């Protein structure tokens, strides 16, 4: 049997056109709310078009009509079956910052602990290497501003006045923000290597941090070190650790472990949290960039160390409070609602 | 014969549809177009900040740095989000990023596939991503695998006009209802498809090949149902086949 194309087309065309029109409306206005009647109609049109495609494939021979119906069914399927809407219109920044972000971080706390542990191990390794072989400093700290002795740097920095960075503050902040964001994005992307490169990056970062700290502590410049690193480090280092956490989430989703879910499903589950953490990290890096350019680079006598250290300590405590306690109430409510269902 | 990879999606309604995966060369051209757009945007920003720096040097540098960051890092994310999986380069080359399961793209997918460019680019010039895409069944680079996305050809499909394909004209073969019914009964969908394609693509054939194809088809269909010789004697092979197609499809 071969379909009478004219009859088939005349019968189906109005329905296909109506479905096409509805899909264009939905695509142009993603936040459009449909009534129950409209949803039922849309589903009916979709089912009819699917049935027509099926009939066409079995009895028909017109390849162009088949391709047209396939494209129509694919579009309708995507609109009807996608759970996540284009929600930027309904995006609430405060809600996201106070609940979504800290909750996403806490949900994967084991990966965060692993990220911290890798950095700490790296720091121990870096400081140990510097103690065992002081000549290794050139290799461990290959940066111009760290090549001179800590005491020399402290003298140099303390001699500079408040005009040293005049006219460069804003661009300096922007440079730090962009550089730090790129580094954290690189760390997140490293998760695709099943977390292997993430391990290397976090450990290397720890080695660098440990070597710098020990270098300054051994030279008796602990006060300068704390005043220099704490104001921006209290937000920048946690941001790097969170980037490591996001990378490890990605790595874990790729590996799979004990779960029976397919790779696609595992990744689909992990993506929203990775995205949330990535954005949070970027915000933290923007703030760290501002602090680093406007605050960290000024030392005594321009800015007293006690002030810088106090600022850093308060900021660190706020960061800890934010990630440990912020959004807990909301999470409990959601959990209870889930239980009641 | 050219082999094109495709993504096949089976939906709960019991039907399956496929999307042709974008050719790596076409993707490369789309990437180059995007790169050119980025360079042009950067140049415009550079000129603007150059004038601006006469008055506000620090602010001009800041604008330059931030716009460079947005242009080179966030450009694909922003465009793929607003244009539903297309950047200017992809739009020009008629490509689109789609969800590997046929659903709408989510923002997380777009962000992750673009964040992972940092790894795909390693060690230089997308060598790693390119190699992974070449060996992938659906041409996915690492970013696509992690984001659950595929880059497909996005040619707009329009409803074909049947009247345009076969204009309604007098068909002398219809005068013989019995033979016509027999022809419809004996023709399989595959044979009808072959016939339809030969008519649709006839303009692409060389004159000699065109004569040969329609001659062979006529012999084939004449064996199925024989019309009186007085009717078909002066009829060209192509006209005969067009009349048969008219019988089968109308």
Coordinates of C-alpha atoms in Angstrom, one line a residue:
Chain A
X1 CA 0.0 0.0 0.0
X2 CA 1.2 3.5 -0.8
X3 CA -0.2 6.6 0.8
X4 CA -2.2 9.0 -1.3
X5 CA 0.1 11.9 -0.6
X6 CA -2.4 14.6 -1.5
X7 CA -5.0 13.3 0.9
X8 CA -2.5 12.6 3.6
X9 CA -1.0 16.1 3.3
X10 CA -4.5 17.8 3.2
X11 CA -5.5 15.9 6.3
X12 CA -2.3 16.5 8.3
X13 CA -1.2 20.0 7.2
X14 CA -3.6 22.0 9.4
X15 CA -2.4 20.1 12.5
X16 CA 1.3 20.3 11.5
X17 CA 0.9 24.1 10.9
X18 CA -0.8 24.6 14.3
X19 CA 1.9 22.6 16.1
X20 CA 4.6 24.6 14.2
X21 CA 2.9 27.9 15.2
X22 CA 2.7 26.8 18.9
X23 CA 6.3 25.8 19.0
X24 CA 7.4 29.1 17.5
X25 CA 5.4 30.9 20.2
X26 CA 7.0 28.8 22.9
X27 CA 10.5 29.3 21.5
X28 CA 10.0 33.1 21.2
X29 CA 8.7 33.4 24.7
X30 CA 10.1 30.7 27.0
X31 CA 8.4 31.9 30.1
X32 CA 5.0 31.6 28.5
X33 CA 2.6 29.8 30.8
X34 CA 0.1 27.4 29.1
X35 CA -3.3 26.6 30.5
X36 CA -4.3 22.9 31.0
X37 CA -6.4 23.1 27.9
X38 CA -3.5 24.5 25.8
X39 CA -1.1 21.8 27.2
X40 CA -3.6 19.1 26.3
X41 CA -4.0 20.5 22.8
X42 CA -0.2 20.8 22.4
X43 CA 0.2 17.2 23.4
X44 CA -2.6 16.1 21.1
X45 CA -0.9 17.9 18.2
X46 CA 2.4 16.3 19.1
X47 CA 0.9 12.8 19.3
X48 CA -0.9 13.2 16.0
X49 CA 2.2 14.4 14.2
X50 CA 4.2 11.5 15.7
X51 CA 1.5 9.1 14.4
X52 CA 1.6 10.8 10.9
X53 CA 5.4 10.4 10.9
X54 CA 5.0 6.7 11.8
X55 CA 2.4 6.2 9.1
X56 CA 4.6 8.0 6.5
X57 CA 7.6 5.9 7.4
X58 CA 5.7 2.7 7.0
X59 CA 3.6 3.4 3.9
X60 CA 4.9 6.6 2.5
X61 CA 7.8 7.3 0.2
X62 CA 8.1 11.1 0.2
X63 CA 11.4 11.7 1.9
X64 CA 11.0 15.5 2.2
X65 CA 7.7 15.2 4.1
X66 CA 9.3 12.6 6.3
X67 CA 12.2 15.0 7.1
X68 CA 9.8 17.8 7.7
X69 CA 7.7 15.7 10.2
X70 CA 10.9 14.4 11.9
X71 CA 12.1 18.0 12.5
X72 CA 8.7 19.0 13.8
X73 CA 8.5 16.0 16.1
X74 CA 12.0 16.6 17.4
X75 CA 11.2 20.3 18.2
X76 CA 7.9 19.3 19.9
X77 CA 9.7 16.5 21.9
X78 CA 12.3 19.0 23.1
X79 CA 9.8 21.5 24.2
X80 CA 7.5 19.0 25.9
X81 CA 10.1 16.9 27.6
X82 CA 12.6 19.4 28.8
X83 CA 12.2 19.9 32.5
X84 CA 14.5 22.9 32.9
X85 CA 13.1 26.1 31.4
X86 CA 15.1 29.1 30.3
X87 CA 14.9 30.6 33.7
X88 CA 17.0 33.7 33.5
X89 CA 13.9 35.8 33.7
X90 CA 13.0 34.2 37.0
X91 CA 16.5 34.2 38.3
X92 CA 16.8 35.6 41.9
X93 CA 20.4 36.6 42.7
X94 CA 19.9 36.8 46.4
X95 CA 18.2 33.4 46.6
X96 CA 21.0 31.9 44.5
X97 CA 23.7 33.5 46.6
X98 CA 22.2 32.8 50.0
X99 CA 20.9 29.3 49.4
X100 CA 21.7 27.6 46.0
X101 CA 25.5 28.3 46.1
X102 CA 26.3 27.2 49.7
X103 CA 23.9 24.3 49.5
X104 CA 25.7 23.1 46.3
X105 CA 29.1 23.3 48.0
X106 CA 27.9 21.4 51.1
X107 CA 26.2 18.7 49.0
X108 CA 29.6 17.6 47.8
X109 CA 31.6 18.2 51.1
X110 CA 33.7 15.1 50.7
X111 CA 35.1 16.4 47.4
X112 CA 35.8 19.7 49.2
X113 CA 37.7 17.9 51.9
X114 CA 39.7 16.0 49.3
X115 CA 40.5 19.3 47.6
X116 CA 41.7 20.8 50.9
X117 CA 43.7 17.7 51.7
X118 CA 45.5 17.7 48.4
X119 CA 46.4 21.4 48.9
X120 CA 47.6 20.8 52.4
X121 CA 49.6 17.8 51.3
X122 CA 51.2 20.0 48.6
X123 CA 51.9 22.7 51.2
X124 CA 53.6 20.2 53.5
X125 CA 55.6 18.9 50.5
X126 CA 56.6 22.4 49.4
X127 CA 57.7 23.5 52.9
X128 CA 59.6 20.2 53.5
X129 CA 61.4 20.5 50.1
X130 CA 62.5 24.0 51.0
X131 CA 63.8 22.9 54.4
X132 CA 65.6 19.9 53.0
X133 CA 67.1 21.7 50.1
X134 CA 67.1 25.5 50.3
X135 CA 68.6 25.7 46.8
X136 CA 65.4 24.4 45.4
X137 CA 63.7 27.8 45.9
X138 CA 64.5 28.8 42.3
X139 CA 62.5 25.8 41.1
X140 CA 59.7 25.9 43.6
X141 CA 59.1 29.7 43.4
X142 CA 60.0 30.7 39.8
X143 CA 58.5 34.3 40.1
X144 CA 60.4 37.5 39.9
X145 CA 58.8 39.1 43.0
X146 CA 59.5 35.9 45.1
X147 CA 63.1 35.4 43.8
X148 CA 64.5 38.1 46.2
X149 CA 64.8 37.3 49.9
X150 CA 61.7 37.9 52.0
X151 CA 63.6 40.6 54.1
X152 CA 64.6 42.4 50.9
X153 CA 61.1 42.4 49.7
X154 CA 59.6 43.6 53.0
X155 CA 62.1 46.6 53.0
X156 CA 61.2 47.4 49.4
X157 CA 57.4 47.1 49.9
X158 CA 57.5 49.1 53.1
X159 CA 59.4 51.9 51.4
X160 CA 56.7 52.4 48.8
X161 CA 54.0 55.0 49.5
X162 CA 50.4 55.2 48.8
X163 CA 51.0 56.7 45.3
X164 CA 52.9 53.6 44.1
X165 CA 49.8 52.1 42.5
X166 CA 48.0 55.3 41.8
X167 CA 46.3 55.2 38.4
X168 CA 46.7 51.4 38.2
X169 CA 44.3 50.3 40.9
X170 CA 41.3 49.6 38.7
X171 CA 43.2 47.9 35.9
X172 CA 45.2 46.0 38.5
X173 CA 41.9 44.7 40.0
X174 CA 40.7 43.7 36.6
X175 CA 43.9 41.9 35.8
X176 CA 43.8 39.9 39.0
X177 CA 40.1 39.1 38.5
X178 CA 40.6 37.8 35.0
X179 CA 43.8 35.9 35.8
X180 CA 42.3 34.3 38.8
X181 CA 39.1 33.4 37.0
X182 CA 41.0 31.8 34.2
X183 CA 43.1 29.8 36.7
X184 CA 39.9 28.6 38.4
X185 CA 38.2 27.7 35.1
X186 CA 41.3 25.7 34.2
X187 CA 41.1 23.8 37.5
X188 CA 37.3 23.1 36.9
X189 CA 38.0 22.0 33.3
X190 CA 40.8 19.7 34.6
X191 CA 38.0 17.5 36.1
X192 CA 37.4 16.0 32.6
X193 CA 40.7 14.1 32.9
X194 CA 38.9 11.9 35.5
X195 CA 40.3 14.3 38.2
X196 CA 43.9 13.3 37.5
X197 CA 45.0 16.8 36.4
X198 CA 42.9 18.3 39.2
X199 CA 45.0 16.3 41.7
X200 CA 48.2 17.6 40.0
X201 CA 47.0 21.2 39.9
X202 CA 45.8 21.3 43.5
X203 CA 48.9 19.6 44.8
X204 CA 51.2 22.0 42.8
X205 CA 49.2 25.0 44.1
X206 CA 49.8 23.6 47.7
X207 CA 53.5 23.2 47.0
X208 CA 53.8 26.8 45.9
X209 CA 51.8 28.1 48.9
X210 CA 53.8 25.9 51.4
X211 CA 57.1 27.1 50.0
X212 CA 56.2 30.8 50.1
X213 CA 54.9 30.5 53.6
X214 CA 57.9 28.7 54.9
X215 CA 60.3 31.0 53.1
X216 CA 58.8 34.1 54.9
X217 CA 58.3 32.4 58.2
X218 CA 62.0 31.2 58.3
X219 CA 63.1 34.7 57.5
X220 CA 61.1 36.1 60.4
X221 CA 58.6 37.9 58.2
X222 CA 55.4 36.2 59.4
X223 CA 53.7 39.5 60.1
X224 CA 54.3 40.8 56.6
X225 CA 53.3 37.4 55.1
X226 CA 50.0 37.4 57.1
X227 CA 49.2 41.0 56.2
X228 CA 50.0 40.4 52.6
X229 CA 48.2 37.1 52.0
X230 CA 45.3 37.1 54.4
X231 CA 43.1 39.9 53.0
X232 CA 42.8 38.4 49.5
X233 CA 44.0 34.8 50.3
X234 CA 41.1 34.3 52.7
X235 CA 38.8 34.4 49.7
X236 CA 41.1 33.4 46.8
X237 CA 42.4 30.2 48.3
X238 CA 38.8 29.0 49.3
X239 CA 37.8 29.8 45.7
X240 CA 40.6 27.7 44.3
X241 CA 39.5 24.9 46.7
X242 CA 35.9 25.2 45.5
X243 CA 37.1 25.1 41.9
X244 CA 38.9 21.8 42.8
X245 CA 35.7 20.6 44.4
X246 CA 33.8 21.3 41.1
X247 CA 36.5 19.5 39.1
X248 CA 36.3 16.5 41.4
X249 CA 32.5 16.4 41.0
X250 CA 33.0 16.3 37.3
X251 CA 35.7 13.6 37.6
X252 CA 33.5 11.5 39.9
X253 CA 30.6 11.8 37.5
X254 CA 32.8 10.5 34.7
X255 CA 34.2 7.6 36.7
X256 CA 30.8 6.6 38.0
X257 CA 31.8 4.4 40.9
X258 CA 29.0 2.3 42.4
X259 CA 26.1 4.0 40.8
X260 CA 24.1 2.2 38.1
X261 CA 23.3 5.4 36.2
X262 CA 24.6 5.9 32.7
X263 CA 27.4 8.3 32.0
X264 CA 25.0 10.8 30.4
X265 CA 22.7 10.6 33.4
X266 CA 25.5 11.0 35.9
X267 CA 26.8 14.1 34.1
X268 CA 23.3 15.5 33.8
X269 CA 22.9 15.2 37.5
X270 CA 26.3 16.8 38.3
X271 CA 26.1 19.7 35.8
X272 CA 23.9 22.1 37.8
X273 CA 26.1 21.9 40.9
X274 CA 29.3 22.3 38.8
X275 CA 27.7 25.4 37.1
X276 CA 26.6 26.9 40.4
X277 CA 30.0 26.4 42.0
X278 CA 31.8 27.7 38.9
X279 CA 29.8 30.9 39.1
X280 CA 30.3 31.2 42.8
X281 CA 34.1 30.8 42.3
X282 CA 34.0 33.6 39.7
X283 CA 32.2 35.9 42.0
X284 CA 34.8 35.1 44.8
X285 CA 37.6 35.7 42.3
X286 CA 36.2 39.1 41.4
X287 CA 36.1 40.1 45.0
X288 CA 39.6 38.7 45.6
X289 CA 40.9 40.7 42.7
X290 CA 39.4 44.0 44.1
X291 CA 40.9 43.3 47.5
X292 CA 44.3 42.2 46.1
X293 CA 44.7 45.3 44.0
X294 CA 43.2 47.8 46.4
X295 CA 44.3 46.4 49.7
X296 CA 46.9 43.6 49.8
X297 CA 49.6 45.5 47.9
X298 CA 49.7 48.3 50.5
X299 CA 51.8 47.7 53.6
X300 CA 52.9 49.6 56.6
X301 CA 53.1 52.5 57.0
X302 CA 50.3 53.1 54.4
X303 CA 48.1 50.4 55.9
X304 CA 48.9 49.0 59.4
X305 CA 49.4 45.2 59.5
X306 CA 46.9 44.8 62.4
X307 CA 44.2 46.3 60.2
X308 CA 45.0 44.1 57.2
X309 CA 45.2 41.0 59.4
X310 CA 41.9 41.8 61.2
X311 CA 40.2 42.4 57.9
X312 CA 41.5 39.1 56.6
X313 CA 40.5 37.2 59.7
X314 CA 37.0 38.6 59.7
X315 CA 36.6 37.8 56.0
X316 CA 37.8 34.3 56.5
X317 CA 35.3 33.8 59.4
X318 CA 32.6 35.1 57.2
X319 CA 33.5 32.8 54.4
X320 CA 33.5 29.8 56.8
X321 CA 30.2 30.9 58.2
X322 CA 28.7 31.4 54.7
X323 CA 29.6 27.9 53.5
X324 CA 28.9 26.1 56.8
X325 CA 25.6 27.7 57.8
X326 CA 24.1 29.8 55.0
X327 CA 21.0 28.4 53.4
X328 CA 20.7 25.5 56.0
X329 CA 17.1 26.5 57.0
X330 CA 16.0 26.4 53.4
X331 CA 17.6 23.1 52.8
X332 CA 15.8 21.6 55.8
X333 CA 12.5 22.9 54.5
X334 CA 13.0 21.4 51.1
X335 CA 14.1 18.1 52.7
X336 CA 11.0 18.0 54.9
X337 CA 8.7 18.8 52.0
X338 CA 10.3 15.9 50.1
X339 CA 9.7 13.6 53.0
X340 CA 6.1 14.6 53.3
X341 CA 5.5 13.8 49.7
Chain B
X1 CA 30.2 7.3 -0.9
X2 CA 30.5 9.9 1.8
X3 CA 29.9 8.6 5.3
X4 CA 28.1 11.0 7.6
X5 CA 27.8 10.4 11.3
X6 CA 24.4 10.9 12.9
X7 CA 22.8 11.0 16.3
X8 CA 19.8 8.8 16.6
X9 CA 17.2 9.6 19.2
X10 CA 14.4 7.2 20.1
X11 CA 11.5 8.9 21.8
X12 CA 8.9 7.4 24.1
X13 CA 6.3 7.8 21.4
X14 CA 8.0 4.9 19.6
X15 CA 9.6 6.8 16.7
X16 CA 13.2 7.5 16.0
X17 CA 14.7 10.5 14.4
X18 CA 18.3 11.3 13.5
X19 CA 20.3 14.4 13.3
X20 CA 23.4 14.6 11.0
X21 CA 26.5 15.3 13.0
X22 CA 28.5 18.3 11.9
X23 CA 31.5 17.6 9.7
X24 CA 34.8 18.5 11.5
X25 CA 35.9 20.7 8.6
X26 CA 32.7 22.7 8.8
X27 CA 33.1 23.0 12.5
X28 CA 36.6 24.3 11.9
X29 CA 35.4 26.9 9.5
X30 CA 32.7 28.0 12.0
X31 CA 35.4 28.3 14.6
X32 CA 37.5 30.5 12.3
X33 CA 34.5 32.8 11.6
X34 CA 33.9 33.1 15.3
X35 CA 37.6 33.8 15.8
X36 CA 37.4 36.6 13.2
X37 CA 34.3 38.1 14.8
X38 CA 36.2 38.1 18.2
X39 CA 39.2 39.8 16.6
X40 CA 36.9 42.5 15.0
X41 CA 35.2 43.0 18.4
X42 CA 38.5 43.2 20.2
X43 CA 39.8 45.8 17.6
X44 CA 36.7 47.9 18.1
X45 CA 37.2 47.8 21.8
X46 CA 40.9 48.6 21.4
X47 CA 40.1 51.7 19.3
X48 CA 37.4 52.8 21.8
X49 CA 39.6 52.4 24.8
X50 CA 42.4 54.1 23.0
X51 CA 40.4 57.3 22.7
X52 CA 39.0 56.8 26.2
X53 CA 42.4 56.4 27.7
X54 CA 43.3 60.1 26.8
X55 CA 40.9 61.1 29.6
X56 CA 40.7 58.1 31.9
X57 CA 43.7 55.9 31.4
X58 CA 43.1 53.4 34.3
X59 CA 39.4 53.0 33.5
X60 CA 40.2 52.5 29.8
X61 CA 42.7 49.7 30.6
X62 CA 40.1 48.1 32.9
X63 CA 37.4 48.2 30.2
X64 CA 39.9 46.8 27.7
X65 CA 40.8 43.9 30.0
X66 CA 37.3 43.0 31.0
X67 CA 35.9 43.3 27.4
X68 CA 38.8 41.1 26.2
X69 CA 37.8 38.5 28.9
X70 CA 34.2 38.6 27.9
X71 CA 34.9 38.5 24.1
X72 CA 37.4 35.6 24.3
X73 CA 35.9 33.5 27.2
X74 CA 32.2 34.3 27.4
X75 CA 31.4 34.9 23.7
X76 CA 30.3 31.3 22.9
X77 CA 28.4 31.0 26.2
X78 CA 26.4 34.2 25.6
X79 CA 25.6 33.5 22.0
X80 CA 24.8 29.8 22.4
X81 CA 22.4 30.7 25.2
X82 CA 20.6 33.5 23.4
X83 CA 20.6 31.9 20.0
X84 CA 19.8 28.4 21.3
X85 CA 23.0 26.6 20.5
X86 CA 24.4 28.9 17.8
X87 CA 27.2 31.4 17.6
X88 CA 27.6 33.7 14.5
X89 CA 30.1 31.2 13.0
X90 CA 27.7 28.2 13.6
X91 CA 24.8 30.2 12.3
X92 CA 26.6 31.0 9.1
X93 CA 27.7 27.4 8.6
X94 CA 24.2 26.1 9.6
X95 CA 25.3 24.3 12.6
X96 CA 23.7 24.0 16.0
X97 CA 24.7 22.7 19.4
X98 CA 21.9 20.4 20.7
X99 CA 21.3 18.2 23.6
X100 CA 22.5 14.6 22.9
X101 CA 19.0 13.3 24.1
X102 CA 17.1 15.7 21.8
X103 CA 16.0 18.0 24.6
X104 CA 16.4 21.7 24.9
X105 CA 19.9 22.9 25.9
X106 CA 20.3 24.0 29.5
X107 CA 22.6 26.8 30.6
X108 CA 24.7 24.3 32.6
X109 CA 25.4 22.3 29.4
X110 CA 26.4 25.4 27.5
X111 CA 28.7 26.6 30.3
X112 CA 30.4 23.3 30.8
X113 CA 31.0 22.6 27.1
X114 CA 32.6 26.0 26.8
X115 CA 34.6 25.9 30.1
X116 CA 36.1 22.6 29.0
X117 CA 37.6 24.3 25.9
X118 CA 40.6 25.0 28.3
X119 CA 41.3 21.3 28.2
X120 CA 40.2 20.7 24.6
X121 CA 42.7 23.3 23.4
X122 CA 45.6 21.4 24.9
X123 CA 48.4 21.2 24.0
X124 CA 47.6 23.7 21.3
X125 CA 45.1 24.4 18.6
X126 CA 42.4 22.0 19.8
X127 CA 44.6 19.0 19.2
X128 CA 43.2 17.0 22.1
X129 CA 39.6 18.0 21.5
X130 CA 39.9 17.4 17.8
X131 CA 41.4 13.9 18.3
X132 CA 38.6 13.0 20.7
X133 CA 36.0 14.3 18.3
X134 CA 37.5 12.2 15.4
X135 CA 37.3 9.0 17.4
X136 CA 33.9 9.8 18.9
X137 CA 30.9 8.1 17.2
X138 CA 29.0 11.4 17.4
X139 CA 31.9 13.8 16.8
X140 CA 32.0 15.0 20.4
X141 CA 35.0 16.8 21.9
X142 CA 35.6 16.6 25.6
X143 CA 33.4 19.6 26.3
X144 CA 30.6 18.0 24.4
X145 CA 30.9 14.7 26.2
X146 CA 30.9 16.4 29.7
X147 CA 28.0 18.7 28.7
X148 CA 26.0 16.0 27.0
X149 CA 25.8 18.0 23.8
X150 CA 26.4 17.4 20.1
X151 CA 27.0 19.8 17.2
X152 CA 24.6 18.9 14.3
X153 CA 23.8 20.3 10.9
X154 CA 20.8 22.6 11.4
X155 CA 19.3 23.0 8.0
X156 CA 15.8 24.5 8.2
X157 CA 13.3 21.9 6.9
X158 CA 10.3 23.2 5.1
X159 CA 7.1 21.4 4.1
X160 CA 7.5 20.4 0.5
X161 CA 4.8 21.5 -1.9
X162 CA 3.4 18.4 -3.6
X163 CA 1.7 20.4 -6.3
X164 CA 5.1 21.9 -7.3
X165 CA 6.7 18.4 -7.5
X166 CA 3.9 17.0 -9.7
X167 CA 1.6 19.6 -11.2
X168 CA -1.9 18.3 -11.8
X169 CA -2.2 17.6 -15.5
X170 CA -4.1 15.2 -17.6
X171 CA -2.7 11.7 -17.3
X172 CA -3.6 9.4 -20.2
X173 CA -2.6 6.3 -18.2
X174 CA -5.5 6.9 -15.8
X175 CA -7.9 6.1 -18.6
X176 CA -7.1 2.4 -18.1
X177 CA -8.4 2.0 -14.6
X178 CA -7.7 -1.8 -14.4
X179 CA -4.0 -1.5 -15.4
X180 CA -3.6 1.5 -13.1
X181 CA -5.0 -0.4 -10.1
X182 CA -2.7 -3.3 -10.9
X183 CA 0.3 -1.0 -11.0
X184 CA -0.5 0.5 -7.6
X185 CA -1.0 -2.9 -6.1
X186 CA 2.3 -4.3 -7.4
X187 CA 4.5 -1.4 -6.6
X188 CA 6.4 -1.6 -3.3
X189 CA 7.2 1.5 -1.2
X190 CA 10.9 1.1 -2.1
X191 CA 10.2 1.1 -5.8
X192 CA 8.0 4.1 -5.4
X193 CA 10.7 5.9 -3.4
X194 CA 13.2 5.1 -6.2
X195 CA 10.8 6.5 -8.7
X196 CA 10.1 9.7 -6.7
X197 CA 13.8 10.3 -6.2
X198 CA 14.6 9.9 -9.9
X199 CA 12.0 12.6 -10.7
X200 CA 13.1 14.9 -7.9
X201 CA 16.8 14.7 -8.8
X202 CA 16.4 14.5 -12.6
X203 CA 17.9 18.0 -13.1
X204 CA 21.1 16.9 -11.4
X205 CA 21.7 14.1 -14.0
X206 CA 23.8 14.4 -17.1
X207 CA 21.5 14.2 -20.3
X208 CA 22.8 10.7 -21.2
X209 CA 22.5 9.4 -17.7
X210 CA 19.0 10.9 -17.5
X211 CA 17.9 9.0 -20.6
X212 CA 19.4 5.8 -19.3
X213 CA 17.8 6.1 -15.8
X214 CA 14.4 6.8 -17.1
X215 CA 14.7 4.1 -19.8
X216 CA 15.6 1.5 -17.2
X217 CA 12.8 2.6 -15.0
X218 CA 10.3 2.4 -17.8
X219 CA 11.3 -1.2 -18.6
X220 CA 11.0 -2.1 -15.0
X221 CA 7.5 -0.6 -14.5
X222 CA 6.2 -1.9 -17.9
X223 CA 6.9 -5.4 -16.7
X224 CA 4.6 -4.8 -13.7
X225 CA 1.6 -3.5 -15.6
X226 CA 1.4 -3.3 -19.4
X227 CA -0.5 -0.4 -20.9
X228 CA -1.7 -0.7 -24.5
X229 CA 1.1 0.0 -27.0
X230 CA -1.0 2.6 -28.9
X231 CA -1.1 4.7 -25.7
X232 CA 2.6 4.6 -24.8
X233 CA 4.2 4.5 -28.2
X234 CA 4.9 8.1 -28.7
X235 CA 5.5 8.8 -25.0
X236 CA 9.0 9.6 -23.8
X237 CA 10.5 7.5 -21.0
X238 CA 10.5 10.4 -18.7
X239 CA 6.9 11.3 -19.4
X240 CA 5.9 7.7 -18.8
X241 CA 7.6 7.6 -15.4
X242 CA 6.1 11.0 -14.4
X243 CA 2.7 9.6 -15.3
X244 CA 3.4 6.4 -13.2
X245 CA 4.5 8.6 -10.3
X246 CA 1.3 10.6 -10.6
X247 CA -0.7 7.4 -10.3
X248 CA 1.3 6.2 -7.3
X249 CA 1.3 9.4 -5.3
X250 CA -1.9 11.1 -6.1

